[in-house]
């Protein structure tokens, strides 16, 4: 259903772009000459393109709302779920100065009379 509505919306969007690009910026429509009355006159074409633009835009907005509703129904749930699992006990705090626990070898211990800041022995 979602894929079908997405394809229909893409077709409506392409039609809307085409109809908008066919209109003249001055509002003259396709610029077709001929008799002043009838559907294929310049005025008749402009009225047709204006009405088509309006209805395609309405269909596009309604279909966008319908797609949003379908997306919420397929992926959403009624309850708000937390990403925190409160049943698991918290991990012990890591000691930044202690030995590494990531599988690395512990650093070699310094001599007892070594200055820890300079690294030089006295």
PDB file of C-alpha atoms in Angstrom:
ATOM      1  CA  UNK A   1       0.000   0.000   0.000  1.00  0.00           C
ATOM      2  CA  UNK A   2       2.763   2.411   0.981  1.00  0.00           C
ATOM      3  CA  UNK A   3       4.731   1.681  -2.204  1.00  0.00           C
ATOM      4  CA  UNK A   4       1.630   2.140  -4.371  1.00  0.00           C
ATOM      5  CA  UNK A   5       0.818   5.501  -2.753  1.00  0.00           C
ATOM      6  CA  UNK A   6       4.443   6.593  -3.146  1.00  0.00           C
ATOM      7  CA  UNK A   7       4.375   5.802  -6.874  1.00  0.00           C
ATOM      8  CA  UNK A   8       1.061   7.644  -7.290  1.00  0.00           C
ATOM      9  CA  UNK A   9       2.491  10.651  -5.461  1.00  0.00           C
ATOM     10  CA  UNK A  10       5.562  10.656  -7.713  1.00  0.00           C
ATOM     11  CA  UNK A  11       3.314  10.632 -10.787  1.00  0.00           C
ATOM     12  CA  UNK A  12       1.201  13.485  -9.397  1.00  0.00           C
ATOM     13  CA  UNK A  13       4.347  15.459  -8.552  1.00  0.00           C
ATOM     14  CA  UNK A  14       5.700  15.016 -12.090  1.00  0.00           C
ATOM     15  CA  UNK A  15       2.351  16.069 -13.565  1.00  0.00           C
ATOM     16  CA  UNK A  16       2.246  19.101 -11.272  1.00  0.00           C
ATOM     17  CA  UNK A  17       5.723  20.181 -12.355  1.00  0.00           C
ATOM     18  CA  UNK A  18       4.794  19.718 -16.015  1.00  0.00           C
ATOM     19  CA  UNK A  19       1.569  21.705 -15.714  1.00  0.00           C
ATOM     20  CA  UNK A  20       3.324  24.528 -13.868  1.00  0.00           C
ATOM     21  CA  UNK A  21       6.103  24.711 -16.455  1.00  0.00           C
ATOM     22  CA  UNK A  22       3.582  24.874 -19.326  1.00  0.00           C
ATOM     23  CA  UNK A  23       2.025  28.037 -17.939  1.00  0.00           C
ATOM     24  CA  UNK A  24       3.293  31.398 -19.018  1.00  0.00           C
ATOM     25  CA  UNK A  25       4.597  33.620 -16.277  1.00  0.00           C
ATOM     26  CA  UNK A  26       2.168  36.365 -17.274  1.00  0.00           C
ATOM     27  CA  UNK A  27      -0.767  34.015 -16.852  1.00  0.00           C
ATOM     28  CA  UNK A  28      -1.385  33.581 -20.558  1.00  0.00           C
ATOM     29  CA  UNK A  29      -1.242  29.801 -20.588  1.00  0.00           C
ATOM     30  CA  UNK A  30       0.262  27.857 -23.474  1.00  0.00           C
ATOM     31  CA  UNK A  31       0.126  30.883 -25.724  1.00  0.00           C
ATOM     32  CA  UNK A  32      -2.051  29.095 -28.236  1.00  0.00           C
ATOM     33  CA  UNK A  33      -3.727  31.407 -30.707  1.00  0.00           C
ATOM     34  CA  UNK A  34      -7.027  30.945 -32.499  1.00  0.00           C
ATOM     35  CA  UNK A  35     -10.612  31.805 -31.725  1.00  0.00           C
ATOM     36  CA  UNK A  36     -11.201  33.783 -28.546  1.00  0.00           C
ATOM     37  CA  UNK A  37     -13.687  31.211 -27.232  1.00  0.00           C
ATOM     38  CA  UNK A  38     -13.407  27.467 -26.727  1.00  0.00           C
ATOM     39  CA  UNK A  39     -11.121  25.117 -24.878  1.00  0.00           C
ATOM     40  CA  UNK A  40      -8.159  25.436 -27.244  1.00  0.00           C
ATOM     41  CA  UNK A  41      -7.986  29.215 -27.123  1.00  0.00           C
ATOM     42  CA  UNK A  42      -5.276  30.931 -25.131  1.00  0.00           C
ATOM     43  CA  UNK A  43      -7.762  31.849 -22.419  1.00  0.00           C
ATOM     44  CA  UNK A  44      -9.299  28.367 -22.352  1.00  0.00           C
ATOM     45  CA  UNK A  45      -5.871  26.721 -22.070  1.00  0.00           C
ATOM     46  CA  UNK A  46      -4.897  29.081 -19.261  1.00  0.00           C
ATOM     47  CA  UNK A  47      -8.100  28.292 -17.373  1.00  0.00           C
ATOM     48  CA  UNK A  48      -7.538  24.557 -17.873  1.00  0.00           C
ATOM     49  CA  UNK A  49      -3.926  24.745 -16.677  1.00  0.00           C
ATOM     50  CA  UNK A  50      -4.906  26.847 -13.673  1.00  0.00           C
ATOM     51  CA  UNK A  51      -7.639  24.398 -12.663  1.00  0.00           C
ATOM     52  CA  UNK A  52      -5.309  21.456 -13.261  1.00  0.00           C
ATOM     53  CA  UNK A  53      -2.621  23.030 -11.091  1.00  0.00           C
ATOM     54  CA  UNK A  54      -5.111  23.611  -8.283  1.00  0.00           C
ATOM     55  CA  UNK A  55      -6.466  20.050  -8.302  1.00  0.00           C
ATOM     56  CA  UNK A  56      -3.042  18.438  -8.670  1.00  0.00           C
ATOM     57  CA  UNK A  57      -1.782  20.495  -5.715  1.00  0.00           C
ATOM     58  CA  UNK A  58      -4.800  19.452  -3.623  1.00  0.00           C
ATOM     59  CA  UNK A  59      -4.221  15.790  -4.543  1.00  0.00           C
ATOM     60  CA  UNK A  60      -0.525  16.110  -3.701  1.00  0.00           C
ATOM     61  CA  UNK A  61      -1.220  17.525  -0.217  1.00  0.00           C
ATOM     62  CA  UNK A  62      -3.959  14.969   0.544  1.00  0.00           C
ATOM     63  CA  UNK A  63      -1.725  12.132  -0.624  1.00  0.00           C
ATOM     64  CA  UNK A  64       1.152  13.453   1.504  1.00  0.00           C
ATOM     65  CA  UNK A  65      -1.073  13.394   4.583  1.00  0.00           C
ATOM     66  CA  UNK A  66      -2.279   9.874   3.714  1.00  0.00           C
ATOM     67  CA  UNK A  67       1.306   8.667   3.273  1.00  0.00           C
ATOM     68  CA  UNK A  68       2.263  10.118   6.649  1.00  0.00           C
ATOM     69  CA  UNK A  69      -0.684   8.350   8.285  1.00  0.00           C
ATOM     70  CA  UNK A  70       0.207   5.029   6.635  1.00  0.00           C
ATOM     71  CA  UNK A  71       3.841   5.402   7.697  1.00  0.00           C
ATOM     72  CA  UNK A  72       2.818   6.008  11.315  1.00  0.00           C
ATOM     73  CA  UNK A  73       0.498   2.993  11.277  1.00  0.00           C
ATOM     74  CA  UNK A  74       3.132   0.640   9.891  1.00  0.00           C
ATOM     75  CA  UNK A  75       6.125   1.746  11.965  1.00  0.00           C
ATOM     76  CA  UNK A  76       4.745   3.429  15.070  1.00  0.00           C
ATOM     77  CA  UNK A  77       3.255   2.115  18.258  1.00  0.00           C
ATOM     78  CA  UNK A  78       0.803   3.599  20.714  1.00  0.00           C
ATOM     79  CA  UNK A  79       3.130   3.547  23.718  1.00  0.00           C
ATOM     80  CA  UNK A  80       6.232   5.650  24.063  1.00  0.00           C
ATOM     81  CA  UNK A  81       9.186   3.382  24.675  1.00  0.00           C
ATOM     82  CA  UNK A  82      12.352   4.428  26.424  1.00  0.00           C
ATOM     83  CA  UNK A  83      15.721   3.511  25.003  1.00  0.00           C
ATOM     84  CA  UNK A  84      17.015   2.846  28.503  1.00  0.00           C
ATOM     85  CA  UNK A  85      16.576  -0.682  29.795  1.00  0.00           C
ATOM     86  CA  UNK A  86      15.990  -0.188  33.501  1.00  0.00           C
ATOM     87  CA  UNK A  87      16.196  -3.886  34.391  1.00  0.00           C
ATOM     88  CA  UNK A  88      19.942  -4.132  33.811  1.00  0.00           C
ATOM     89  CA  UNK A  89      22.245  -3.257  36.706  1.00  0.00           C
ATOM     90  CA  UNK A  90      24.599  -0.359  36.011  1.00  0.00           C
ATOM     91  CA  UNK A  91      28.187  -1.197  35.141  1.00  0.00           C
ATOM     92  CA  UNK A  92      30.908  -0.603  37.698  1.00  0.00           C
ATOM     93  CA  UNK A  93      32.624   2.732  37.171  1.00  0.00           C
ATOM     94  CA  UNK A  94      35.887   2.445  35.292  1.00  0.00           C
ATOM     95  CA  UNK A  95      39.090   3.446  37.032  1.00  0.00           C
ATOM     96  CA  UNK A  96      40.971   5.669  34.564  1.00  0.00           C
ATOM     97  CA  UNK A  97      44.264   5.184  36.406  1.00  0.00           C
ATOM     98  CA  UNK A  98      43.861   1.452  36.927  1.00  0.00           C
ATOM     99  CA  UNK A  99      45.066  -1.317  34.646  1.00  0.00           C
ATOM    100  CA  UNK A 100      43.477  -1.550  31.227  1.00  0.00           C
ATOM    101  CA  UNK A 101      40.681  -4.111  30.941  1.00  0.00           C
ATOM    102  CA  UNK A 102      40.331  -4.071  27.173  1.00  0.00           C
ATOM    103  CA  UNK A 103      42.711  -6.940  26.620  1.00  0.00           C
ATOM    104  CA  UNK A 104      45.808  -4.773  26.539  1.00  0.00           C
ATOM    105  CA  UNK A 105      48.771  -5.581  28.718  1.00  0.00           C
ATOM    106  CA  UNK A 106      49.040  -3.618  31.943  1.00  0.00           C
ATOM    107  CA  UNK A 107      51.798  -0.999  31.899  1.00  0.00           C
ATOM    108  CA  UNK A 108      55.051  -1.945  33.561  1.00  0.00           C
ATOM    109  CA  UNK A 109      55.358  -0.631  37.080  1.00  0.00           C
ATOM    110  CA  UNK A 110      57.834   2.148  37.687  1.00  0.00           C
ATOM    111  CA  UNK A 111      60.637   1.823  40.225  1.00  0.00           C
ATOM    112  CA  UNK A 112      59.717   2.924  43.739  1.00  0.00           C
ATOM    113  CA  UNK A 113      62.137   5.842  43.781  1.00  0.00           C
ATOM    114  CA  UNK A 114      61.079   7.202  40.396  1.00  0.00           C
ATOM    115  CA  UNK A 115      59.566  10.647  40.069  1.00  0.00           C
ATOM    116  CA  UNK A 116      56.132  10.015  38.486  1.00  0.00           C
ATOM    117  CA  UNK A 117      56.034  13.399  36.725  1.00  0.00           C
ATOM    118  CA  UNK A 118      59.440  13.580  35.131  1.00  0.00           C
ATOM    119  CA  UNK A 119      60.117   9.898  34.666  1.00  0.00           C
ATOM    120  CA  UNK A 120      63.655  10.347  36.071  1.00  0.00           C
ATOM    121  CA  UNK A 121      64.999   8.407  39.020  1.00  0.00           C
ATOM    122  CA  UNK A 122      66.593  10.145  41.950  1.00  0.00           C
TER     123      UNK A 122
END
